[in-house]
Coordinates of C-alpha atoms in Angstrom, one line a residue:
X1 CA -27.3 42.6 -2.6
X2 CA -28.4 45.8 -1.4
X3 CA -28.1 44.8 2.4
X4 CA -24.1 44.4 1.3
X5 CA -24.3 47.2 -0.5
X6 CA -24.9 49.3 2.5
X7 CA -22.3 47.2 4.8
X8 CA -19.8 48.3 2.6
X9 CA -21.0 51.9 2.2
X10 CA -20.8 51.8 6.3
X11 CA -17.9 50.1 6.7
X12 CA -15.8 52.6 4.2
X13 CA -16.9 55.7 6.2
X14 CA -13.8 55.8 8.5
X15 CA -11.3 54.4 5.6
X16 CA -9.1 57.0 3.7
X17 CA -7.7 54.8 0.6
X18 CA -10.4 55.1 -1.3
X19 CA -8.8 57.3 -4.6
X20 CA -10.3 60.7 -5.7
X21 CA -9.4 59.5 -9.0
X22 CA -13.4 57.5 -9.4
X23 CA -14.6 56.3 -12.8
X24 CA -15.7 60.1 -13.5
X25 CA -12.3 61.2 -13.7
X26 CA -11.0 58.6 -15.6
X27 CA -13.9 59.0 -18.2
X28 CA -13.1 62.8 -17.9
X29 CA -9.3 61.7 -18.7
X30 CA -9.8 59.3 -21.4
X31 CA -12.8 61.0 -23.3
X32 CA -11.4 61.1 -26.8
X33 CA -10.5 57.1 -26.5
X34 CA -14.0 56.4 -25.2
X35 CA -15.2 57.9 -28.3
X36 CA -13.7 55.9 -30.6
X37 CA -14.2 53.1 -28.0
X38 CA -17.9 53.5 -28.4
X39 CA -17.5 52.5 -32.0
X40 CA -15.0 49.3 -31.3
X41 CA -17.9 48.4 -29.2
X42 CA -20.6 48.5 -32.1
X43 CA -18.6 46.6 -33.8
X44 CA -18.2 43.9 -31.2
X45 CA -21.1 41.2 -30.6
X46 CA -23.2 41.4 -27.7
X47 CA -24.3 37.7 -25.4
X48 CA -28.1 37.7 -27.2
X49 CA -26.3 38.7 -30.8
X50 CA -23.7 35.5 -30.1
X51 CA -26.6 33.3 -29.5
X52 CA -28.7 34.8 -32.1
X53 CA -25.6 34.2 -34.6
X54 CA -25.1 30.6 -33.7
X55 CA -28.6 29.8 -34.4
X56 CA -28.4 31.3 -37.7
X57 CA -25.6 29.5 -38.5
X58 CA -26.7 26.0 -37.6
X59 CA -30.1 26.7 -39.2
X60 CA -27.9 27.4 -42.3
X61 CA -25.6 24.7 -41.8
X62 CA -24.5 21.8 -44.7
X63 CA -23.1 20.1 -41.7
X64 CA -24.6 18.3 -38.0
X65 CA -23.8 21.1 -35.5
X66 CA -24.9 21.3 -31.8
X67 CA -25.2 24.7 -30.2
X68 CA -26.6 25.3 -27.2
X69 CA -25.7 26.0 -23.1
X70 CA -21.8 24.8 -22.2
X71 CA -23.2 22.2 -19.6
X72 CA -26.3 20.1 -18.6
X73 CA -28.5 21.3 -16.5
X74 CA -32.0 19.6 -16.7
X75 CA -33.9 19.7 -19.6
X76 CA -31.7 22.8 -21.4
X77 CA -30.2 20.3 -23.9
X78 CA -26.4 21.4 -22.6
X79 CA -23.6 20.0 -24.5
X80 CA -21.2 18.3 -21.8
X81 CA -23.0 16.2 -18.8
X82 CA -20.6 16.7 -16.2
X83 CA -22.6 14.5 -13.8
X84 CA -21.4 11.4 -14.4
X85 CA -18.5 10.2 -11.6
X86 CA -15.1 10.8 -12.5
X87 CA -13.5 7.9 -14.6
X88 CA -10.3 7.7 -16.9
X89 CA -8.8 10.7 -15.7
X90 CA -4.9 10.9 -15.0
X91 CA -3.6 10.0 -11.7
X92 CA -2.5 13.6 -10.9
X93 CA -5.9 14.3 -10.0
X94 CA -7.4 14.2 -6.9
X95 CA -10.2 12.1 -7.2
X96 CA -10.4 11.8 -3.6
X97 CA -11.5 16.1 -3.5
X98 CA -15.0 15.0 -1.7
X99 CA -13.5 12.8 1.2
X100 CA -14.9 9.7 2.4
X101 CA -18.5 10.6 2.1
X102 CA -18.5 10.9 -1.5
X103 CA -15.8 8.2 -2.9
X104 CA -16.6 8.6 -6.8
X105 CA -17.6 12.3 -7.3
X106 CA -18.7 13.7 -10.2
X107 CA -16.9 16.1 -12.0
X108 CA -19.8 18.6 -10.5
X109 CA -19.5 17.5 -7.5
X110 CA -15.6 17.9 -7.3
X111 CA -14.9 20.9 -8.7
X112 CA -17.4 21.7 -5.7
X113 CA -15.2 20.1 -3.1
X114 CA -12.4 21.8 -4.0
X115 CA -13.4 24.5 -2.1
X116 CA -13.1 24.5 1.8
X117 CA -16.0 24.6 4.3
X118 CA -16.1 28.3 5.1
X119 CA -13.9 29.1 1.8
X120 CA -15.2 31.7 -0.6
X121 CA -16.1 31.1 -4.5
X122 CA -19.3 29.3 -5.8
X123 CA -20.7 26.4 -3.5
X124 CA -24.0 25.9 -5.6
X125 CA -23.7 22.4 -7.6
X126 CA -26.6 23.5 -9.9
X127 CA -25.1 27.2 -10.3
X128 CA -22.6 25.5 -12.8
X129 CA -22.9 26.3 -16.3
X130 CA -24.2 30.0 -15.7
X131 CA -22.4 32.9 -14.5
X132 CA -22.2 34.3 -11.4
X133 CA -25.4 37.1 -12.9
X134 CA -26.9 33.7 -14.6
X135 CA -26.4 33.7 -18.1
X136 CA -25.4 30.5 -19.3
X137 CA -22.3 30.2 -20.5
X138 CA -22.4 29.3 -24.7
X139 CA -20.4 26.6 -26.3
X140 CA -20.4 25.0 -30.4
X141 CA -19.6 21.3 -30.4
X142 CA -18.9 20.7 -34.8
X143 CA -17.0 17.9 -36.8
X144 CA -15.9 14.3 -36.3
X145 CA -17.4 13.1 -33.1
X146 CA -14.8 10.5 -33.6
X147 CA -11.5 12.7 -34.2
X148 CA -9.0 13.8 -31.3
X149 CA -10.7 16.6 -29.6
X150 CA -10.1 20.3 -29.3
X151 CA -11.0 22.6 -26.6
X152 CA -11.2 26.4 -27.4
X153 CA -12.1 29.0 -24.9
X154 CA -12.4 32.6 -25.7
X155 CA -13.0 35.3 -23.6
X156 CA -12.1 34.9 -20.4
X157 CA -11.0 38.4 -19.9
X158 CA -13.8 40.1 -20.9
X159 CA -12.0 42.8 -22.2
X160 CA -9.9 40.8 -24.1
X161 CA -12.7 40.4 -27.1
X162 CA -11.2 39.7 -30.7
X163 CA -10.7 35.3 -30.2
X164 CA -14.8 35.7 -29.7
X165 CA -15.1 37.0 -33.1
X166 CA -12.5 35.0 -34.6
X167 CA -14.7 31.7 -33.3
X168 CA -17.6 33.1 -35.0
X169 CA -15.7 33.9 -38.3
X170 CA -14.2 29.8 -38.2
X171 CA -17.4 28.1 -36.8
X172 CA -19.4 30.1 -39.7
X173 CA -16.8 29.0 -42.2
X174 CA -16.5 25.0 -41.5
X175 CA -20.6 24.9 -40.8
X176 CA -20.4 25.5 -45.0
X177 CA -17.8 22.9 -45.5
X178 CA -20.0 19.7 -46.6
X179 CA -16.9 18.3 -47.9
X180 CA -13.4 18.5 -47.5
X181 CA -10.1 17.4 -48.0
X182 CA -8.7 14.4 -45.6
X183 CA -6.6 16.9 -43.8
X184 CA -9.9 19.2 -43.2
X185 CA -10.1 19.8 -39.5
X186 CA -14.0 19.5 -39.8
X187 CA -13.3 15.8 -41.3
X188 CA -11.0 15.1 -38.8
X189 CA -11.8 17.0 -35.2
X190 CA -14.3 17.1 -32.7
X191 CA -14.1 20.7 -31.7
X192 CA -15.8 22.2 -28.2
X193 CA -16.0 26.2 -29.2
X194 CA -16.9 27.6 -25.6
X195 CA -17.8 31.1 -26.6
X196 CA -16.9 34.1 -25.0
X197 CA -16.6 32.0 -21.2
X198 CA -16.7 35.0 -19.5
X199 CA -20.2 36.7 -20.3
X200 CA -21.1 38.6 -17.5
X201 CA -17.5 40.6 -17.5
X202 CA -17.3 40.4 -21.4
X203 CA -20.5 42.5 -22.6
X204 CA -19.8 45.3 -24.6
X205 CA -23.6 46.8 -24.9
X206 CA -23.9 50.1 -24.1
X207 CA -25.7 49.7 -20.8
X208 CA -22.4 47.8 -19.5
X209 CA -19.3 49.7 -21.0
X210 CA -19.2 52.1 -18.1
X211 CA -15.8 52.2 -16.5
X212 CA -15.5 50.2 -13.1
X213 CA -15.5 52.2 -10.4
X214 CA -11.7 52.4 -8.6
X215 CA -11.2 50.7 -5.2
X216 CA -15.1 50.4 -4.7
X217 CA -17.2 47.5 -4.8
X218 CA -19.1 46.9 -8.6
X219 CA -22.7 45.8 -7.8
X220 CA -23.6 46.0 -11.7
X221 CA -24.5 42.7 -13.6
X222 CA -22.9 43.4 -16.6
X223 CA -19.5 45.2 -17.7
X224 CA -16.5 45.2 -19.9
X225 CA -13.8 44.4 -18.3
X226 CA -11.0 41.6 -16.8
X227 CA -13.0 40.2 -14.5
X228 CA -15.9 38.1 -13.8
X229 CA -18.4 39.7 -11.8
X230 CA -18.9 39.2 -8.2
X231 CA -18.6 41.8 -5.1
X232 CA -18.0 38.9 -3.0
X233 CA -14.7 38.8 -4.5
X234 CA -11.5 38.8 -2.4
X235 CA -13.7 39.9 1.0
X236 CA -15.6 42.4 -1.4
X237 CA -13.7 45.1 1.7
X238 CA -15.7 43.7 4.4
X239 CA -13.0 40.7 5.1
X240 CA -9.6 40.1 4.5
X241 CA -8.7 38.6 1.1
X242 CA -8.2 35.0 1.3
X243 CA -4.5 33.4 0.3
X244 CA -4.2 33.3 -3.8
X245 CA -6.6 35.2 -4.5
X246 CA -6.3 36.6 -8.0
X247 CA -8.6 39.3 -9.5
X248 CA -9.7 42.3 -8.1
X249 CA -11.4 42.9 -4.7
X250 CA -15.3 43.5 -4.6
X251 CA -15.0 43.6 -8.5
X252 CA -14.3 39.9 -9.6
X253 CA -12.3 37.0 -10.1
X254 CA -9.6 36.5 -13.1
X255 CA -11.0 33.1 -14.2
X256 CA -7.5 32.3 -15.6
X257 CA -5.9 31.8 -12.3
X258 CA -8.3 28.9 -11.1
X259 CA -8.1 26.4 -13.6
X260 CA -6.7 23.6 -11.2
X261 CA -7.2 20.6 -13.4
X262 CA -5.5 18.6 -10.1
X263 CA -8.6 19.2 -7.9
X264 CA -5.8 20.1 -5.5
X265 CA -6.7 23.9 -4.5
X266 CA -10.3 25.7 -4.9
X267 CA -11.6 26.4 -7.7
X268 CA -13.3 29.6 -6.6
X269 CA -15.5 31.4 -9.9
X270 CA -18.4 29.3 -11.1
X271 CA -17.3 30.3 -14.4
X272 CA -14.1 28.4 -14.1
X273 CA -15.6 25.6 -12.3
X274 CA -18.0 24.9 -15.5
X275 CA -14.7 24.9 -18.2
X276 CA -12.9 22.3 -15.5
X277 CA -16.1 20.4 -15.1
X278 CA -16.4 20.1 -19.0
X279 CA -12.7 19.0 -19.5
X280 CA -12.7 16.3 -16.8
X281 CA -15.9 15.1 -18.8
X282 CA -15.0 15.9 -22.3
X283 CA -11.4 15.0 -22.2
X284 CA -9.7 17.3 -24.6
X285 CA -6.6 16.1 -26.5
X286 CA -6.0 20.0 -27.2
X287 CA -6.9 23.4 -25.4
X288 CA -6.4 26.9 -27.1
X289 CA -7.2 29.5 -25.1
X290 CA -7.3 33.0 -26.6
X291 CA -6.3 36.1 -25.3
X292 CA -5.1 40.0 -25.7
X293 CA -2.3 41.3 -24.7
X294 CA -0.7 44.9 -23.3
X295 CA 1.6 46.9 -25.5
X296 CA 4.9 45.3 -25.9
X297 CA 7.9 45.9 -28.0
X298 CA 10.7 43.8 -29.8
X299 CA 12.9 46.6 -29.9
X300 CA 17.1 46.7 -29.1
X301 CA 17.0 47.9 -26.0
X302 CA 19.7 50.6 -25.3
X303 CA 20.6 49.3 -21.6
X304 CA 22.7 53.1 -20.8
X305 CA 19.4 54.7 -21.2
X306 CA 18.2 52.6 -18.0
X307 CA 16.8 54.3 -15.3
X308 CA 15.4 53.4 -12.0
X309 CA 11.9 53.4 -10.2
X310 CA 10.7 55.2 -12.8
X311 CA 7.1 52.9 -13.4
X312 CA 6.6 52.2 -9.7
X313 CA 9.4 50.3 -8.5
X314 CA 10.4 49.3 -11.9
X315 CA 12.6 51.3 -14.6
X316 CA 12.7 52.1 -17.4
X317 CA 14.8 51.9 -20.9
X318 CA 14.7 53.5 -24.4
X319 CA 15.1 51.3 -27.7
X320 CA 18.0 51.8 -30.2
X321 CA 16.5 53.6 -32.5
X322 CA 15.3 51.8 -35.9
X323 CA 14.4 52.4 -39.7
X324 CA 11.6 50.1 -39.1
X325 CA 9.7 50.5 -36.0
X326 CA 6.8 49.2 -37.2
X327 CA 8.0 45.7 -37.7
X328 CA 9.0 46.0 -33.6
X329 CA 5.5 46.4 -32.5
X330 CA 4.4 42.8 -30.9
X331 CA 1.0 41.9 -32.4
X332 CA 1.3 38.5 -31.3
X333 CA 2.5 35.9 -28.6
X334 CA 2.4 32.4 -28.6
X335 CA 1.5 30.2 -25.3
X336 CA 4.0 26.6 -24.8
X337 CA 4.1 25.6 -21.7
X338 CA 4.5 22.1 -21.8
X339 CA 7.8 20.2 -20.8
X340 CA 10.0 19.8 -23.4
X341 CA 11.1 16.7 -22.7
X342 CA 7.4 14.9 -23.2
X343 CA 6.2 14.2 -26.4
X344 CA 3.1 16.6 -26.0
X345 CA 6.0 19.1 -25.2
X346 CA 7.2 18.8 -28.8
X347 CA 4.0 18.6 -30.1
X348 CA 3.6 22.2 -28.3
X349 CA 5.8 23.8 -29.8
X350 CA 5.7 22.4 -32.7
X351 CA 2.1 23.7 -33.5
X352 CA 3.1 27.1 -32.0
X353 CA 6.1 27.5 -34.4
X354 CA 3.0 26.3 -37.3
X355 CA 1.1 29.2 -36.0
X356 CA 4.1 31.6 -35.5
X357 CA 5.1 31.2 -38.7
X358 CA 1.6 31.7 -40.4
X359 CA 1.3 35.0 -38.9
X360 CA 4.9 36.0 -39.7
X361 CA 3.5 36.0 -43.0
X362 CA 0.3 38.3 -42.4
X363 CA 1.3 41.0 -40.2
X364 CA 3.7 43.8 -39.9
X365 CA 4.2 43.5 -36.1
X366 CA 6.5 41.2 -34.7
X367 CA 5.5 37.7 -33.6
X368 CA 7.1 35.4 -30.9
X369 CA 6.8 33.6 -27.9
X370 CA 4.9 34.6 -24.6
X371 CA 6.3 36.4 -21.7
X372 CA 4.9 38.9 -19.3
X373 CA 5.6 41.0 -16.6
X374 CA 4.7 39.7 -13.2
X375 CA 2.3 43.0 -12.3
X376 CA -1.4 43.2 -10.2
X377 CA -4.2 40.4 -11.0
X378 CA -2.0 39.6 -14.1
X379 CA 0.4 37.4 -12.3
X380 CA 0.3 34.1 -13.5
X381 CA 0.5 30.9 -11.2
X382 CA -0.1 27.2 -11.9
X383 CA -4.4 27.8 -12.3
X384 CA -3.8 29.6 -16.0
X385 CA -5.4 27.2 -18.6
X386 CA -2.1 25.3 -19.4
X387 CA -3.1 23.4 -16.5
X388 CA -5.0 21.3 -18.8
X389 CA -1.9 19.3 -19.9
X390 CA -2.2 17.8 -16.7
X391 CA -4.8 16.0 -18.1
X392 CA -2.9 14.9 -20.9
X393 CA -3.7 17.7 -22.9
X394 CA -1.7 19.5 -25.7
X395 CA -2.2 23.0 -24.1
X396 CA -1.8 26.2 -26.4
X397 CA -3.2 29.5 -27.4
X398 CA -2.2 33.3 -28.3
X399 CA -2.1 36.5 -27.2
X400 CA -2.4 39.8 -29.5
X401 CA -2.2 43.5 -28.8
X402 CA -5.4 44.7 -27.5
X403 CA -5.0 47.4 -24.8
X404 CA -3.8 51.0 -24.9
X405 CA -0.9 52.0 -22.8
X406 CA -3.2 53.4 -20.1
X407 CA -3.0 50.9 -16.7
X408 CA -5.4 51.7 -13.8
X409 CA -4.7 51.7 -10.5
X410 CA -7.1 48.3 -8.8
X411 CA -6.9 46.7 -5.4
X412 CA -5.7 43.5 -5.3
X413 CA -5.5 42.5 -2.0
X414 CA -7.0 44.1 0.9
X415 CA -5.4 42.9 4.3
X416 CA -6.6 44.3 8.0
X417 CA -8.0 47.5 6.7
X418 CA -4.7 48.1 4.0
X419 CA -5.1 48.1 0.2
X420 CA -2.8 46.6 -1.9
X421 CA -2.9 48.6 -5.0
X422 CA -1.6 47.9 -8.8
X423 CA -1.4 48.4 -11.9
X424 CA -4.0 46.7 -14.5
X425 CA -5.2 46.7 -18.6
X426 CA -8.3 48.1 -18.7
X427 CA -9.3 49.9 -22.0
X428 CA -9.1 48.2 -25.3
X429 CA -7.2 50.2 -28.3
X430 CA -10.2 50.6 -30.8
X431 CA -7.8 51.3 -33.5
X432 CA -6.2 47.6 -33.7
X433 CA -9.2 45.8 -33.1
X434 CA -10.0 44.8 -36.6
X435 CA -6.5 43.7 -37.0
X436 CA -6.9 41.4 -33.9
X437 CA -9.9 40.0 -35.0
X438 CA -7.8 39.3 -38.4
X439 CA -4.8 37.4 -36.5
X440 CA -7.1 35.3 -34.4
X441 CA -9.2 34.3 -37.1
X442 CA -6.1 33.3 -39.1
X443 CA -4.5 32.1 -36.2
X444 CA -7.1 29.5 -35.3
X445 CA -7.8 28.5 -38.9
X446 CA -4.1 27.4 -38.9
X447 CA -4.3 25.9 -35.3
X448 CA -7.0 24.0 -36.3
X449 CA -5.3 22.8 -39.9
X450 CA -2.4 21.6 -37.9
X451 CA -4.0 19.8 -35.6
X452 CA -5.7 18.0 -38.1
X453 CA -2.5 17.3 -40.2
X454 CA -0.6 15.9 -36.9
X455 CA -3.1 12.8 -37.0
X456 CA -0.9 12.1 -40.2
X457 CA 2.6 13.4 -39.9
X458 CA 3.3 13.6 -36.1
X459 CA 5.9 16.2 -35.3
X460 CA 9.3 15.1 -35.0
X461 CA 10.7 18.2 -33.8
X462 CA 10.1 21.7 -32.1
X463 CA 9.3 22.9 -35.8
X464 CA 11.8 25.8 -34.9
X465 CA 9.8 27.2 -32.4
X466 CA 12.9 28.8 -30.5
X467 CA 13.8 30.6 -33.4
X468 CA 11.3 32.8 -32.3
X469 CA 12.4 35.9 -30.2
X470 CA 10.7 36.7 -26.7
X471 CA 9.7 40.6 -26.7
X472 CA 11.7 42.6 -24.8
X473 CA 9.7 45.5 -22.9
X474 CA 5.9 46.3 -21.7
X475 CA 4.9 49.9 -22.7
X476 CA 2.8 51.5 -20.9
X477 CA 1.9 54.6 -18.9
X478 CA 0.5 55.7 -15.7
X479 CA -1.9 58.2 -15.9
X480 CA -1.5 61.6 -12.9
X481 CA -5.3 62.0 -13.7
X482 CA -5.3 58.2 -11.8
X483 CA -1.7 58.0 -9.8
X484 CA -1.3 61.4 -8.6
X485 CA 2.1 62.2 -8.5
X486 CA 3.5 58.5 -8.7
X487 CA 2.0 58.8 -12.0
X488 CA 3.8 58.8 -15.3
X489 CA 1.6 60.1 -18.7
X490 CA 4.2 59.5 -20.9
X491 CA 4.2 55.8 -22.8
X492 CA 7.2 54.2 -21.0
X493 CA 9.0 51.1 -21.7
X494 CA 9.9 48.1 -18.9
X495 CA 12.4 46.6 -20.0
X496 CA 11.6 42.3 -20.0
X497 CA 14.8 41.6 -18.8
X498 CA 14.7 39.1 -15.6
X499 CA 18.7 39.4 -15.1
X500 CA 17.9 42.7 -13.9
X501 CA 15.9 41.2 -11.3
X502 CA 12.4 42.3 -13.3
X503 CA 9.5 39.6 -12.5
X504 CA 9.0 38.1 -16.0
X505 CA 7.0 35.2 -17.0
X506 CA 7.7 33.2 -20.2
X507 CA 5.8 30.7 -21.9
X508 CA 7.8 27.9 -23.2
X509 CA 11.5 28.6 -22.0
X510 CA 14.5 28.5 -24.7
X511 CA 18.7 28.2 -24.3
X512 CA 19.5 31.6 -23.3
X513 CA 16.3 33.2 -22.2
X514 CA 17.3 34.0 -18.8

């Protein structure tokens, strides 16, 4: 590590990108927010507290609960053996990934193959199940081993913190259940909580909640941020990024873009490569991935207020002003991305509506479907974790409002000497994290309930899950302190509008959405 350390340190000598705007000045710029993000953090659990908190609650437990490391490995009593070959698995996937030499891989071994000969991304077999620093990823496997299985993954972004919590609050609560009603999900489903799947990126202790340095390698083990860790990633500066890449150079991967539940591109983070190794092996009839979200708005836009280039090469709009603003704030998005037309389609957004309409009920903020705007390492592409419907899955989750308006200026892409630089989330608004630890919580309790209640009464319908309105602008601002003078400090609204040629992605598309 250090002998890389140095070729980067010589390499960068004769390169001018690098910003004067370093993680000094954007500590200097955001001190008041670190503040009060010191005591989010406090509030948040650490890895060691997570484990510790698990094995208090199965030692408490009126219920058989396994907790332990995500995967097998040895003697370390891991939940899902992924090292058995590849059997009962749709058609879709490539069970040919390991070529002739290796005709029935297993699911180890192919998520291995997946990656080319001299391709970048984790090539160690036995590495799977850690993270790239070596902590074991932690999963929760609780209730009918017998039931239709569920698949929940929190985390991912580690700076995206509250669905961690939220598994904590509902595995605590169903390991006091002994009984329960015939609908009870712990009667009726055999859940796989993995728990917080992106450790190394997703610590919030105070040795690891220093801000990433900007267009400069990260050699830290620990930090709080999108990413996984690895200064590898995307040629790390010293090469050209490879094709797809998605994350941030010489910081980390985004582990959602790599889910390719197909076997048919690489599956580069070893992180990733352990929650597609477990779902090729564990099969889940449901996935609900939990996320945060950046500041959005349901607001009426006022389309004459439009004005061009104004964020970038994007413009900006003002909303019609309202008597109840509050009620426009989006504190929360619902994922569908299933095809209608497939009865796991309906059943997608049927459960979303069920969810939707729960936290209608709880929250002042607007609630809806999913769309984003198509910016940095947070465009989406077919490796998100709705890829699991390809395995037959019933592929959901959420979003809630959990960054500030501040985006940071991170290389995505760094081509023949030439950065490609934009915008990205970074710090986490202390001020709404209790609420999104509330939403989650709720949000997966109902999940959960209405997974367990479709065993029952299938859905027949999409439960009115179009009735739900898609938001219509990202907020957000561009600090000078970071930009220089393509900066804008002010909170400024995008407008989500892809008729005026804005790159917008949307989660479960509706009559009239484009």
């Amino acid at each position: 590590m250090k002998l890389l350390k140095q070729k980067f340190i010589d390499c960068l000598k004769p390169v001018s990108f690098i910003l004067a705007s370093s993680s000094l000045v954007i500590a200097s710029a955001f001190s008041e927010e670190i503040t009060n993000l010191e005591e989010a953090y406090e509030r948040l659990s650490t890895y060691e507290e997570i484990k510790q908190e698990l094995k208090k609650i199965k030692k408490n437990a009126l219920r058989p609960m396994q907790i332990g490391p995500l995967i097998r490995n040895g003697y370390n009593r891991g939940l899902i053996n992924i090292d058995r070959p590849l059997n009962n698995v749709p058609d879709s996937v490539n069970k040919n990934v390991c070529g002739d030499s290796n005709p029935y891989p297993s699911a180890r071994e192919a998520v291995i193959c997946t990656i080319e000969k001299e391709g970048r991304g984790n090539k160690d077999p036995q590495k799977i199940g850690f993270s790239n620093y070596g902590r074991e990823l932690i999963a929760v496997r609780m209730g009918n081993p017998y039931g239709p299985k569920v698949m929940v993954i929190t985390q991912q972004h580690g700076n995206e913190p509250a669905g961690t919590e939220a598994a904590l609050n509902i595995i605590k609560a169903y390991s006091k259940k002994r009984y329960g009603n015939f609908r009870s999900p712990i009667n009726n489903l055999n859940m796989l909580f993995i728990v917080r799947a992106n450790p190394d990126g997703g610590e919030p202790s105070p040795e690891c909640t220093n801000i990433l340095p900007v267009a400069q390698p990260f050699f830290g083990s620990c930090a709080f941020s999108r990413n996984n860790l690895d200064p590898s990633a995307g040629g790390g500066f010293l090469a050209n990024t490879e094709e797809g890449f998605a994350g941030v150079v010489g910081h980390g991967y985004n582990l959602n873009r790599y889910h390719y539940t197909n076997l048919d591109d690489a599956i580069r983070p070893v992180e990733t490569q352990a929650m597609v190794a477990a779902a090729l092996s564990f099969k889940p009839d449901y996935v609900l991935d939990l996320h945060g979200d950046a500041k959005k708005t349901d607001c009426e836009l006022d389309l004459s207020t439009l004005i061009p280039n104004v964020f970038g090469a994007l413009p900006s709009v003002k909303c019609i002003p309202s008597d109840n603003s509050e009620s426009e704030e989006r504190h929360f998005s619902i994922f569908a991305d299933a095809e209608l037309s497939s009865p796991e389609g309906i059943e997608t957004r049927a459960l979303g509506a069920s969810i939707m309409k729960k936290i209608e009920r709880v929250t002042k903020g607007s609630v809806g479907r999913f769309s984003q705007l198509q910016l940095g390492s947070g465009v989406l592409n077919d490796g998100s974790a709705s890829a699991y419907q390809n395995l037959g899955a019933v592929s959901s989750g959420w979003e809630t409002s959990n960054f500030g308006f501040a985006f940071r200026p991170d290389v995505t892409s760094f081509i023949d000497g030439v950065p490609n630089i934009a915008p990205n989330n970074f710090l986490i608004d202390p001020l709404s994290l209790e609420e999104q630890i509330r939403l989650n919580t709720v949000a997966l309790r109902r999940a959960l309930f209405t997974i367990s209640k479709f065993i029952y009464w299938p859905p027949q319908s999409q439960n009115g899950f179009c009735d739900f309105p898609l938001a219509t602008g990202n907020i957000g601002s561009l600090p000078t302190d970071l930009w220089g003078a393509d900066g804008v400090d002010e909170p400024t609204t995008i407008p989500l509008v892809p008729a005026l040629g804005i790159p917008v992605a949307i989660s479960g598309v509706c009559p009239g959405d484009g």
